[in-house]
CSV table of C-alpha atoms and ligand atoms in Angstrom, one decimal:
chain,number,residue,atom,x,y,z
H,28,MET,CA,0.2,48.8,-0.9
H,29,ALA,CA,3.2,49.6,-3.0
H,30,VAL,CA,6.4,50.7,-1.3
H,31,LYS,CA,7.0,54.5,-1.8
H,32,LEU,CA,10.6,54.6,-3.1
H,33,ALA,CA,13.1,57.3,-4.1
H,34,VAL,CA,16.4,56.6,-5.9
H,35,LEU,CA,19.3,59.0,-5.0
H,36,GLY,CA,21.9,59.2,-7.7
H,37,LEU,CA,21.1,58.5,-11.3
H,38,ASN,CA,24.1,57.0,-12.9
H,39,GLN,CA,24.3,53.5,-11.4
H,40,GLY,CA,21.0,54.5,-9.8
H,41,SER,CA,19.3,54.8,-13.2
H,42,LYS,CA,19.3,50.9,-13.4
H,43,ILE,CA,17.8,50.7,-9.9
H,44,ALA,CA,15.2,53.4,-10.9
H,45,ARG,CA,14.2,51.5,-14.1
H,46,ASP,CA,14.0,48.2,-12.3
H,47,ALA,CA,11.9,49.8,-9.5
H,48,LYS,CA,9.6,51.5,-12.0
H,49,ALA,CA,8.9,48.1,-13.6
H,50,ASN,CA,8.3,46.4,-10.3
H,51,ALA,CA,4.7,46.5,-9.1
H,52,ASP,CA,5.8,46.3,-5.4
H,53,PHE,CA,7.3,49.8,-5.7
H,54,ASP,CA,5.9,53.2,-6.4
H,55,LEU,CA,8.8,55.2,-7.6
H,56,VAL,CA,7.9,58.7,-6.3
H,57,ALA,CA,11.0,60.7,-6.8
H,58,VAL,CA,14.6,60.6,-8.0
H,59,ALA,CA,17.7,62.8,-7.2
H,60,GLY,CA,20.6,63.8,-9.4
H,61,PHE,CA,21.8,66.6,-11.6
H,62,GLY,CA,23.0,67.0,-15.1
H,63,GLN,CA,21.7,65.8,-18.5
H,64,GLN,CA,21.7,62.1,-17.7
H,65,ALA,CA,19.6,62.7,-14.5
H,66,GLU,CA,17.2,64.9,-16.4
H,67,ASP,CA,16.8,62.2,-19.2
H,68,VAL,CA,16.2,59.4,-16.7
H,69,ALA,CA,13.6,61.4,-14.8
H,70,ALA,CA,11.8,62.3,-18.0
H,71,GLU,CA,12.0,58.7,-19.3
H,72,LEU,CA,10.5,57.4,-16.0
H,73,ASP,CA,8.1,60.4,-15.7
H,74,VAL,CA,9.1,61.0,-12.1
H,75,PRO,CA,10.0,64.2,-10.2
H,76,LEU,CA,13.7,65.1,-10.2
H,77,PHE,CA,15.5,66.8,-7.3
H,78,ALA,CA,19.0,68.2,-7.9
H,79,ASP,CA,19.8,67.9,-4.2
H,80,TYR,CA,18.8,64.7,-2.4
H,81,ASN,CA,18.3,66.7,0.9
H,82,ASP,CA,15.4,68.7,-0.7
H,83,LEU,CA,13.9,65.4,-1.9
H,84,LEU,CA,13.9,64.0,1.6
H,85,LYS,CA,12.4,67.1,3.0
H,86,GLU,CA,9.5,67.2,0.5
H,87,VAL,CA,8.6,63.6,-0.3
H,88,GLU,CA,7.1,61.0,2.0
H,89,LEU,CA,8.9,57.7,1.6
H,90,ASP,CA,9.0,54.1,2.8
H,91,ALA,CA,12.3,53.2,1.2
H,92,VAL,CA,15.3,54.7,-0.5
H,93,ALA,CA,18.0,53.4,-2.8
H,94,ILE,CA,21.3,55.4,-2.4
H,95,ALA,CA,23.5,55.3,-5.4
H,96,LEU,CA,25.5,58.4,-4.6
H,97,PRO,CA,29.3,58.8,-4.7
H,98,ASN,CA,30.9,56.7,-2.0
H,99,GLY,CA,31.9,59.8,0.0
H,100,LEU,CA,28.2,60.7,0.5
H,101,HIS,CA,27.1,57.2,1.8
H,102,VAL,CA,27.3,58.2,5.5
H,103,SER,CA,25.7,61.6,5.3
H,104,ALA,CA,23.0,60.3,2.9
H,105,THR,CA,22.1,57.4,5.1
H,106,ARG,CA,21.9,59.7,8.1
H,107,ALA,CA,19.6,62.1,6.2
H,108,CYS,CA,17.4,59.2,5.2
H,109,LEU,CA,17.1,57.9,8.7
H,110,ASP,CA,16.4,61.4,10.0
H,111,ALA,CA,13.6,61.6,7.5
H,112,GLY,CA,12.1,58.5,9.1
H,113,ILE,CA,12.9,56.0,6.3
H,114,LYS,CA,13.1,52.4,7.5
H,115,ASN,CA,14.4,50.6,4.4
H,116,ILE,CA,17.7,51.4,2.8
H,117,LEU,CA,19.4,49.9,-0.2
H,118,LEU,CA,22.9,51.3,-0.1
H,119,GLU,CA,25.2,50.8,-3.1
H,120,LYS,CA,28.5,49.1,-2.5
H,121,PRO,CA,31.0,49.9,-1.0
H,122,ILE,CA,29.1,50.4,2.2
H,123,ALA,CA,31.5,53.3,2.8
H,124,ASN,CA,35.1,54.3,2.2
H,125,THR,CA,36.4,53.3,5.7
H,126,VAL,CA,35.6,50.6,8.3
H,127,ALA,CA,34.8,53.4,10.8
H,128,GLU,CA,32.3,54.9,8.4
H,129,ALA,CA,30.8,51.4,7.8
H,130,ASP,CA,30.4,51.0,11.6
H,131,GLU,CA,28.7,54.4,11.7
H,132,ILE,CA,26.2,53.3,9.1
H,133,ILE,CA,25.6,49.9,10.6
H,134,ASN,CA,25.0,51.4,14.1
H,135,MET,CA,22.8,54.3,13.0
H,136,CYS,CA,20.6,51.8,11.0
H,137,ALA,CA,20.4,49.5,14.0
H,138,ASP,CA,19.5,52.3,16.4
H,139,ALA,CA,16.7,53.4,14.0
H,140,ASP,CA,15.6,49.8,13.6
H,141,ALA,CA,16.0,50.3,9.8
H,142,THR,CA,16.7,47.5,7.3
H,143,LEU,CA,20.0,47.9,5.5
H,144,LEU,CA,20.8,46.0,2.3
H,145,ILE,CA,24.2,46.6,0.7
H,146,GLY,CA,24.2,46.6,-3.1
H,147,HIS,CA,26.5,43.7,-3.7
H,148,HIS,CA,24.1,42.6,-6.4
H,149,ARG,CA,26.0,39.5,-7.6
H,150,ARG,CA,24.7,37.8,-4.4
H,151,SER,CA,21.4,37.8,-6.3
H,152,SER,CA,23.0,36.1,-9.5
H,153,SER,CA,21.8,32.6,-10.3
H,154,LYS,CA,25.3,31.9,-11.5
H,155,TYR,CA,26.8,32.8,-8.1
H,156,LEU,CA,24.1,30.8,-6.3
H,157,PHE,CA,25.1,27.8,-8.5
H,158,LEU,CA,28.8,28.4,-7.7
H,159,ARG,CA,28.1,28.5,-4.0
H,160,ASP,CA,26.2,25.2,-4.1
H,161,PHE,CA,28.9,23.7,-6.3
H,162,ILE,CA,31.7,24.6,-3.9
H,163,GLU,CA,29.7,23.3,-1.0
H,164,SER,CA,28.9,20.0,-2.8
H,165,GLY,CA,32.5,18.8,-2.3
H,166,LYS,CA,32.9,17.8,-6.0
H,167,LEU,CA,36.2,19.8,-6.0
H,168,GLY,CA,37.5,17.7,-3.1
H,169,ASN,CA,39.5,19.9,-0.7
H,170,LEU,CA,39.8,23.4,-2.1
H,171,VAL,CA,43.5,24.3,-2.4
H,172,GLY,CA,43.7,27.5,-4.4
H,173,ILE,CA,41.8,30.2,-6.4
H,174,GLN,CA,42.9,32.3,-9.3
H,175,GLY,CA,40.9,35.5,-10.1
H,176,THR,CA,41.1,38.1,-12.8
H,177,TYR,CA,39.4,41.4,-13.5
H,178,ALA,CA,41.2,42.6,-16.6
H,179,ILE,CA,39.0,45.1,-18.5
H,180,ALA,CA,39.2,48.5,-20.2
H,181,LYS,CA,37.1,51.4,-18.9
H,182,PRO,CA,36.2,54.1,-21.5
H,183,PHE,CA,38.6,57.1,-21.4
H,184,ALA,CA,35.6,59.4,-20.4
H,185,TYR,CA,35.1,57.4,-17.2
H,186,TYR,CA,38.0,59.3,-15.7
H,187,ASP,CA,36.5,62.7,-16.6
H,188,ILE,CA,34.5,62.3,-13.4
H,189,GLU,CA,36.8,63.7,-10.7
H,190,TRP,CA,36.1,61.3,-7.9
H,191,HIS,CA,36.9,58.3,-10.1
H,192,THR,CA,40.5,59.6,-10.2
H,193,LYS,CA,40.9,60.1,-6.4
H,194,LYS,CA,41.4,57.7,-3.5
H,195,GLY,CA,38.3,55.5,-3.1
H,196,GLY,CA,37.3,55.9,-6.8
H,197,GLY,CA,39.7,53.3,-8.3
H,198,PRO,CA,39.2,49.7,-9.3
H,199,PHE,CA,39.8,48.3,-5.9
H,200,LEU,CA,36.7,49.9,-4.3
H,201,ILE,CA,34.7,50.0,-7.5
H,202,ASN,CA,35.4,46.5,-9.1
H,203,ALA,CA,37.7,44.3,-6.9
H,204,ILE,CA,35.2,44.7,-4.1
H,205,HIS,CA,32.7,42.7,-6.1
H,206,ASP,CA,35.1,39.8,-6.8
H,207,ILE,CA,36.2,39.8,-3.1
H,208,ASP,CA,32.6,39.8,-1.9
H,209,ASP,CA,31.9,37.0,-4.3
H,210,LEU,CA,34.7,34.9,-2.7
H,211,ASN,CA,33.4,35.7,0.7
H,212,TYR,CA,29.9,34.8,-0.3
H,213,THR,CA,30.5,31.7,-2.4
H,214,THR,CA,33.2,30.0,-0.3
H,215,GLY,CA,32.2,31.1,3.2
H,216,MET,CA,35.9,31.3,4.0
H,217,LYS,CA,37.5,34.3,5.7
H,218,ILE,CA,40.4,36.1,4.1
H,219,VAL,CA,43.0,36.8,6.9
H,220,ARG,CA,46.1,38.1,5.1
H,221,VAL,CA,46.8,40.0,1.9
H,222,TYR,CA,49.8,41.3,-0.1
H,223,THR,CA,49.3,43.8,-3.0
H,224,ALA,CA,51.7,45.1,-5.7
H,225,ALA,CA,49.7,48.0,-7.2
H,226,ARG,CA,50.7,50.4,-10.1
H,227,ASN,CA,49.2,53.5,-11.6
H,228,PHE,CA,51.4,53.8,-14.6
H,229,ILE,CA,48.6,53.4,-17.2
H,230,ARG,CA,47.0,56.8,-16.4
H,231,GLY,CA,49.2,58.3,-13.7
H,232,ASN,CA,46.1,59.1,-11.6
H,233,GLU,CA,46.2,59.3,-7.8
H,234,ILE,CA,44.5,55.9,-7.6
H,235,GLU,CA,45.7,52.5,-8.8
H,236,ASP,CA,44.9,51.2,-12.3
H,237,SER,CA,46.5,47.7,-12.0
H,238,ALA,CA,47.6,45.3,-9.3
H,239,SER,CA,48.4,41.8,-8.4
H,240,VAL,CA,47.1,40.5,-5.0
H,241,VAL,CA,47.9,37.5,-2.9
H,242,LEU,CA,45.1,36.4,-0.5
H,243,GLU,CA,45.4,33.9,2.3
H,244,PHE,CA,42.3,32.3,3.8
H,245,GLU,CA,42.0,31.2,7.4
H,246,ASN,CA,41.9,27.5,6.4
H,247,GLY,CA,45.1,27.8,4.5
H,248,VAL,CA,43.6,28.1,1.0
H,249,THR,CA,45.5,30.7,-1.1
H,250,ALA,CA,44.4,32.9,-4.0
H,251,THR,CA,46.0,35.2,-6.6
H,252,TYR,CA,44.1,38.0,-8.2
H,253,PHE,CA,45.1,40.4,-11.0
H,254,ILE,CA,43.1,43.5,-11.7
H,255,SER,CA,43.4,46.3,-14.2
H,256,ASP,CA,40.9,48.6,-15.7
H,257,GLY,CA,43.2,49.7,-18.5
H,258,THR,CA,43.8,46.3,-20.2
H,259,PRO,CA,41.2,45.2,-22.8
H,260,GLY,CA,40.3,41.6,-22.4
H,261,PRO,CA,37.5,39.1,-21.7
H,262,TRP,CA,38.9,37.8,-18.4
H,263,ASN,CA,36.5,39.6,-16.0
H,264,TYR,CA,33.1,38.8,-14.7
H,265,ASP,CA,31.3,41.7,-16.2
H,266,LEU,CA,32.0,40.9,-19.8
H,267,ALA,CA,32.1,37.1,-19.4
H,268,ALA,CA,28.9,36.6,-17.4
H,269,GLU,CA,26.3,38.0,-19.9
H,270,GLU,CA,24.2,39.4,-17.0
H,271,ASN,CA,24.5,43.2,-17.1
H,272,VAL,CA,23.4,45.0,-20.3
H,273,PHE,CA,25.6,48.0,-19.3
H,274,PHE,CA,28.6,45.9,-20.6
H,275,LYS,CA,29.3,44.7,-24.1
H,276,TRP,CA,29.4,41.0,-23.4
H,277,CYS,CA,32.3,38.7,-24.4
H,278,PRO,CA,31.2,35.3,-23.1
H,279,GLY,CA,33.1,32.0,-22.9
H,280,GLU,CA,35.9,33.0,-20.6
H,281,ASN,CA,36.4,32.7,-16.9
H,282,SER,CA,37.1,35.3,-14.2
H,283,LEU,CA,37.6,32.8,-11.4
H,284,LYS,CA,39.2,29.4,-11.3
H,285,PHE,CA,38.8,27.1,-8.3
H,286,PHE,CA,41.4,24.4,-7.8
H,287,GLY,CA,40.6,21.4,-5.6
H,288,THR,CA,42.2,17.9,-4.9
H,289,LYS,CA,39.5,16.2,-7.0
H,290,GLY,CA,39.1,18.8,-9.8
H,291,SER,CA,38.9,22.4,-11.0
H,292,PHE,CA,36.1,24.7,-11.9
H,293,GLY,CA,36.1,27.7,-14.2
H,294,PHE,CA,33.6,30.4,-13.5
H,295,PRO,CA,31.3,31.8,-15.0
H,296,ASN,CA,31.9,29.5,-17.9
H,297,MET,CA,31.0,26.5,-15.7
H,298,ASP,CA,33.5,23.9,-16.8
H,299,PHE,CA,34.4,21.3,-14.3
H,300,TYR,CA,37.6,19.3,-15.0
H,301,HIS,CA,38.2,16.0,-13.2
H,302,TYR,CA,39.3,12.4,-13.5
H,303,ALA,CA,36.9,9.5,-13.7
H,304,ASP,CA,38.0,8.0,-10.4
H,305,ASP,CA,41.1,7.3,-8.3
H,306,ASP,CA,42.1,4.4,-10.6
H,307,HIS,CA,42.2,6.8,-13.5
H,308,TYR,CA,43.8,9.8,-11.9
H,309,GLY,CA,46.7,11.8,-13.0
H,310,TRP,CA,48.2,13.5,-16.1
H,311,ALA,CA,48.4,10.4,-18.3
H,312,GLU,CA,44.6,9.8,-17.9
H,313,ASP,CA,41.7,11.3,-19.7
H,314,LEU,CA,40.8,14.6,-18.0
H,315,ILE,CA,37.0,14.8,-18.2
H,316,LYS,CA,35.3,18.2,-18.9
H,317,GLU,CA,31.8,18.5,-17.6
H,318,HIS,CA,29.9,21.6,-18.6
H,319,PHE,CA,27.0,23.0,-16.6
H,320,VAL,CA,24.3,25.2,-18.0
H,321,VAL,CA,22.9,27.7,-15.5
H,322,GLU,CA,19.9,29.8,-16.5
H,323,LYS,CA,21.0,33.4,-16.2
H,324,ASN,CA,19.1,36.2,-14.5
H,325,ASP,CA,19.6,39.9,-14.1
H,326,PRO,CA,21.2,40.1,-10.6
H,327,MET,CA,20.3,43.8,-10.2
H,328,THR,CA,16.7,43.2,-11.0
H,329,ALA,CA,16.8,40.2,-8.6
H,330,GLU,CA,18.3,42.5,-6.0
H,331,ILE,CA,15.5,45.0,-6.3
H,332,GLU,CA,13.0,42.1,-6.0
H,333,HIS,CA,14.8,41.0,-2.8
H,334,PHE,CA,14.7,44.6,-1.5
H,335,ALA,CA,10.9,44.7,-2.1
H,336,ASP,CA,10.6,41.4,-0.2
H,337,LEU,CA,12.5,43.0,2.7
H,338,CYS,CA,10.4,46.2,2.6
H,339,LEU,CA,7.2,44.2,2.6
H,340,GLY,CA,8.3,41.8,5.4
H,341,ARG,CA,8.2,38.8,3.0
H,342,GLU,CA,11.9,38.3,3.9
H,343,THR,CA,13.8,39.4,7.0
H,344,LYS,CA,17.4,38.8,6.3
H,345,PRO,CA,19.2,41.0,3.8
H,346,ARG,CA,21.3,38.9,1.3
H,347,CYS,CA,24.1,41.4,2.0
H,348,THR,CA,24.0,42.9,5.5
H,349,GLY,CA,26.0,45.9,6.7
H,350,GLU,CA,28.3,43.5,8.4
H,351,ASP,CA,28.8,41.5,5.2
H,352,GLY,CA,29.5,44.8,3.4
H,353,LYS,CA,32.0,45.7,6.1
H,354,ALA,CA,33.8,42.3,6.0
H,355,THR,CA,34.3,42.8,2.3
H,356,LEU,CA,35.4,46.4,2.8
H,357,LYS,CA,38.0,45.3,5.4
H,358,VAL,CA,39.6,43.0,2.8
H,359,ILE,CA,39.7,45.8,0.2
H,360,ASN,CA,41.1,48.2,2.8
H,361,ALA,CA,43.8,45.7,3.7
H,362,ILE,CA,44.6,45.4,-0.1
H,363,LEU,CA,44.9,49.2,-0.3
H,364,GLU,CA,47.1,49.3,2.9
H,365,SER,CA,49.3,46.6,1.5
H,366,ALA,CA,49.5,48.5,-1.8
H,367,GLU,CA,50.7,51.7,0.0
H,368,THR,CA,53.1,50.1,2.5
H,369,GLY,CA,54.4,47.2,0.4
H,370,ASN,CA,53.8,44.9,3.4
H,371,PHE,CA,51.6,41.9,4.1
H,372,VAL,CA,48.5,43.0,6.0
H,373,ASP,CA,46.7,40.8,8.5
H,374,ILE,CA,42.9,41.2,8.8
H,375,ASP,CA,41.5,40.7,12.3
C,426,LIG,N1,26.6,47.6,-7.9
C,426,LIG,C1,27.4,48.0,-8.9
C,426,LIG,O1,27.8,47.2,-9.7
C,426,LIG,C2,27.8,49.4,-9.0
C,426,LIG,C3,28.3,49.9,-10.2
C,426,LIG,C4,28.7,51.3,-10.3
C,426,LIG,C5,28.6,52.1,-9.2
C,426,LIG,N2,28.2,51.6,-8.0
C,426,LIG,C6,28.1,52.4,-6.8
C,426,LIG,O2,27.0,53.3,-7.0
C,426,LIG,C7,27.4,54.6,-6.4
C,426,LIG,C8,27.3,55.7,-7.5
C,426,LIG,O3,28.3,55.4,-8.4
C,426,LIG,P1,28.2,56.1,-9.9
C,426,LIG,O4,29.3,55.5,-10.7
C,426,LIG,O5,26.8,56.0,-10.4
C,426,LIG,O6,28.6,57.6,-9.5
C,426,LIG,P2,28.5,58.9,-10.4
C,426,LIG,O7,29.3,60.0,-9.8
C,426,LIG,O8,28.6,58.6,-11.8
C,426,LIG,O9,26.9,59.3,-10.2
C,426,LIG,C9,26.5,59.8,-9.0
C,426,LIG,C10,25.0,60.3,-9.1
C,426,LIG,O10,24.7,61.0,-7.9
C,426,LIG,C11,24.2,62.3,-8.2
C,426,LIG,N3,24.5,63.2,-7.1
C,426,LIG,C12,25.7,63.5,-6.6
C,426,LIG,N4,25.6,64.3,-5.5
C,426,LIG,C13,24.3,64.5,-5.4
C,426,LIG,C14,23.5,65.3,-4.5
C,426,LIG,N5,24.0,66.0,-3.5
C,426,LIG,N6,22.1,65.2,-4.6
C,426,LIG,C15,21.5,64.5,-5.6
C,426,LIG,N7,22.2,63.8,-6.5
C,426,LIG,C16,23.6,63.8,-6.4
C,426,LIG,C17,24.8,62.7,-9.5
C,426,LIG,O11,24.1,63.7,-10.2
C,426,LIG,C18,24.8,61.3,-10.3
C,426,LIG,O12,23.6,61.1,-10.8
C,426,LIG,C19,28.8,54.4,-5.8
C,426,LIG,O13,28.7,54.0,-4.5
C,426,LIG,C20,29.4,53.2,-6.6
C,426,LIG,O14,30.4,52.5,-5.9
C,426,LIG,C21,27.8,50.3,-7.9
């Protein structure tokens, strides 16, 4: 029997709704959202639209829900879904705006014995799964440092949406959180200390538009990360990875570089630089470039397939649990705190 699913929120949620509609494991029975885009998506998918998600939850019987509402609604929407008896929740990232809210969501799902999958969809990317295996393989030797970049330009109209201009709506919680989650997921290392120098002088909004971040991992590895959503360029995962059709792709560049004692790896371009052996090591020797080809997938589609597996009991462990989402949020919050105070921030 197909899983009766509703999607709440139809901007980012429109991709989830389309993927669910095309997935035989789901019966997309309703969607929630308001405005022209929501009406267009509901008409395209031929599914009932509710302007208020609370009305949808009252009127429609569901097995599962995907919540793609603004971050500030994540706690109340999760509670409303659990109150309606729903046992399977895909909640878009970030899990919440604060660690306290994240704990609230995790605890209420545990109390209701409900499955919670957080929408860090890159955990379902074939490229990231390759990267995780590559780092684990030891080919890099001892990992020493990481350099990350998310330099991109959002369209001017993006900031017409008010919550995008307020605390919680900026690139740290919207974009950096993916890159930080990627580091958590692919390296398995814990970030313990951060320093951030953030600026808002591109747009002058309440929230940051650019920042440089220093990250320290518990095993001594260090990373630097530059992010800006007002600087056109290809050095960001979304344009470089050729995965998400929302973006106009610009392949061939890297968003992450991993530096080890035996070699370096650029991601997502998948170039591995190393020397032939210890007898031919060092800057006067030939640096070998080994290129890997990884068949790409659509990570959001793969995430929906994973959610179906969870709903139907074919899998039991969410690829991104509430705790995973909270661990990533903690790093982002530390980055935000450091940006505000100008101090290094330790993460417990
Ligand atoms: N995984 C990703 O890559 C990714 C990308 C973008 C956004 N997101 C996340 O998805 C979530 C939504 O982001 P967005 O950019 O789509 O936000 P948005 O503000 O553009 O869209 C929100 C949607 O929710 C609807 N909505 C708001 N309040 C509602 C209510 N009370 N009842 C019914 N519908 C309501 C709106 O009509 C709209 O369709 C956020 O948590 C965001 O962080 C994730």
